[in-house]
Amino acid sequence: MTRLLKAIQLDVSDTKVFPQAAEAGDWVIPGTFAFRAYTDEGLTGKLRQAFVSGFLSLENFGWATLATPADLPDGERERLIERLSEHFVAEHGAPSLEAARSVAEAELDDAAEIAAELDLDALLAISREIDEDGSIRESLHLLERAGDGSHARIWDVSEDE
């Protein structure tokens, strides 16, 4: 069975920091292509936060800070390829669904390769930065468990008054 990445939410922070948050359980990919047209100066506010630390949802095209591998049910890969192909046409200038399909397949294949190397209970984070030459550098980080088997505490979120 193929694995892919799913959004996971430990708190409500994604709904506060991203332009749109992924839903818990959404299938996600790194989604770095979404920032190809931006310069460092053009990334501000919630969009910058999505750039710096977001996985892209294949459901609502929102963002998630954390992802975890999960088994992809039969037939779901094809649905996700179609969904991403449609997104490439609607939002990223792909000339047709046919032209977008191979790129969508490659994006899912890349995410599946990442997920295949992880335990099912792993927590994965992403970070990006723009190099001096304008290229985007992406890094994936496995969040290690604490000695008692629980995931490490990485931050607190409090509501504004």
GROMACS .gro file of C-alpha atoms in nm, residues 40-121:
model
   82
   40ASP     CA    1   1.155   3.733  -0.037
   41GLU     CA    2   1.016   4.088  -0.014
   42GLY     CA    3   0.681   3.975  -0.156
   43LEU     CA    4   0.623   3.721   0.120
   44THR     CA    5   0.466   3.895   0.417
   45GLY     CA    6   0.230   3.817   0.702
   46LYS     CA    7   0.033   3.492   0.690
   47LEU     CA    8   0.161   3.415   0.339
   48ARG     CA    9   0.518   3.431   0.471
   49GLN     CA   10   0.423   3.190   0.749
   50ALA     CA   11   0.281   2.947   0.490
   51PHE     CA   12   0.604   2.980   0.294
   52VAL     CA   13   0.828   2.928   0.596
   53SER     CA   14   0.650   2.630   0.751
   54GLY     CA   15   0.344   2.502   0.562
   55PHE     CA   16   0.244   2.176   0.397
   56LEU     CA   17  -0.021   2.227   0.125
   57SER     CA   18  -0.359   2.055   0.164
   58LEU     CA   19  -0.489   1.873  -0.141
   59GLU     CA   20  -0.844   1.925  -0.014
   60ASN     CA   21  -0.889   2.298   0.056
   61PHE     CA   22  -0.538   2.414  -0.049
   62GLY     CA   23  -0.482   2.558   0.297
   63TRP     CA   24  -0.168   2.500   0.502
   64ALA     CA   25  -0.061   2.275   0.789
   65THR     CA   26   0.244   2.303   1.012
   66LEU     CA   27   0.273   1.930   1.077
   67ALA     CA   28   0.223   1.616   0.871
   68THR     CA   29   0.223   1.247   0.948
   69PRO     CA   30   0.241   0.949   0.711
   70ALA     CA   31  -0.074   0.744   0.649
   71ASP     CA   32  -0.174   0.462   0.417
   72LEU     CA   33  -0.347   0.588   0.104
   73PRO     CA   34  -0.668   0.397   0.028
   74ASP     CA   35  -0.712   0.240  -0.316
   75GLY     CA   36  -0.840   0.493  -0.571
   76GLU     CA   37  -0.751   0.794  -0.358
   77ARG     CA   38  -0.429   0.868  -0.547
   78GLU     CA   39  -0.619   0.919  -0.872
   79ARG     CA   40  -0.866   1.156  -0.703
   80LEU     CA   41  -0.581   1.359  -0.556
   81ILE     CA   42  -0.401   1.380  -0.891
   82GLU     CA   43  -0.719   1.512  -1.052
   83ARG     CA   44  -0.772   1.760  -0.769
   84LEU     CA   45  -0.414   1.891  -0.790
   85SER     CA   46  -0.427   1.906  -1.171
   86GLU     CA   47  -0.741   2.121  -1.150
   87HIS     CA   48  -0.565   2.345  -0.898
   88PHE     CA   49  -0.265   2.385  -1.132
   89VAL     CA   50  -0.499   2.499  -1.411
   90ALA     CA   51  -0.711   2.730  -1.193
   91GLU     CA   52  -0.436   2.885  -0.980
   92HIS     CA   53  -0.096   2.831  -1.139
   93GLY     CA   54  -0.146   2.886  -1.511
   94ALA     CA   55  -0.126   2.529  -1.641
   95PRO     CA   56  -0.263   2.534  -1.997
   96SER     CA   57  -0.473   2.218  -1.956
   97LEU     CA   58  -0.555   1.930  -1.724
   98GLU     CA   59  -0.348   1.701  -1.945
   99ALA     CA   60  -0.044   1.927  -1.913
  100ALA     CA   61  -0.092   1.956  -1.537
  101ARG     CA   62  -0.136   1.584  -1.475
  102SER     CA   63   0.229   1.481  -1.504
  103VAL     CA   64   0.333   1.759  -1.266
  104ALA     CA   65   0.059   1.659  -1.020
  105GLU     CA   66   0.171   1.295  -1.039
  106ALA     CA   67   0.532   1.399  -0.970
  107GLU     CA   68   0.425   1.606  -0.667
  108LEU     CA   69   0.233   1.310  -0.522
  109ASP     CA   70   0.519   1.071  -0.601
  110ASP     CA   71   0.764   1.297  -0.417
  111ALA     CA   72   0.538   1.317  -0.111
  112ALA     CA   73   0.482   0.939  -0.120
  113GLU     CA   74   0.858   0.884  -0.127
  114ILE     CA   75   0.895   1.102   0.183
  115ALA     CA   76   0.610   0.922   0.363
  116ALA     CA   77   0.740   0.575   0.273
  117GLU     CA   78   1.058   0.637   0.472
  118LEU     CA   79   0.873   0.731   0.794
  119ASP     CA   80   0.703   0.536   1.072
  120LEU     CA   81   0.325   0.576   1.074
  121ASP     CA   82   0.333   0.779   1.396
   0.00000   0.00000   0.00000
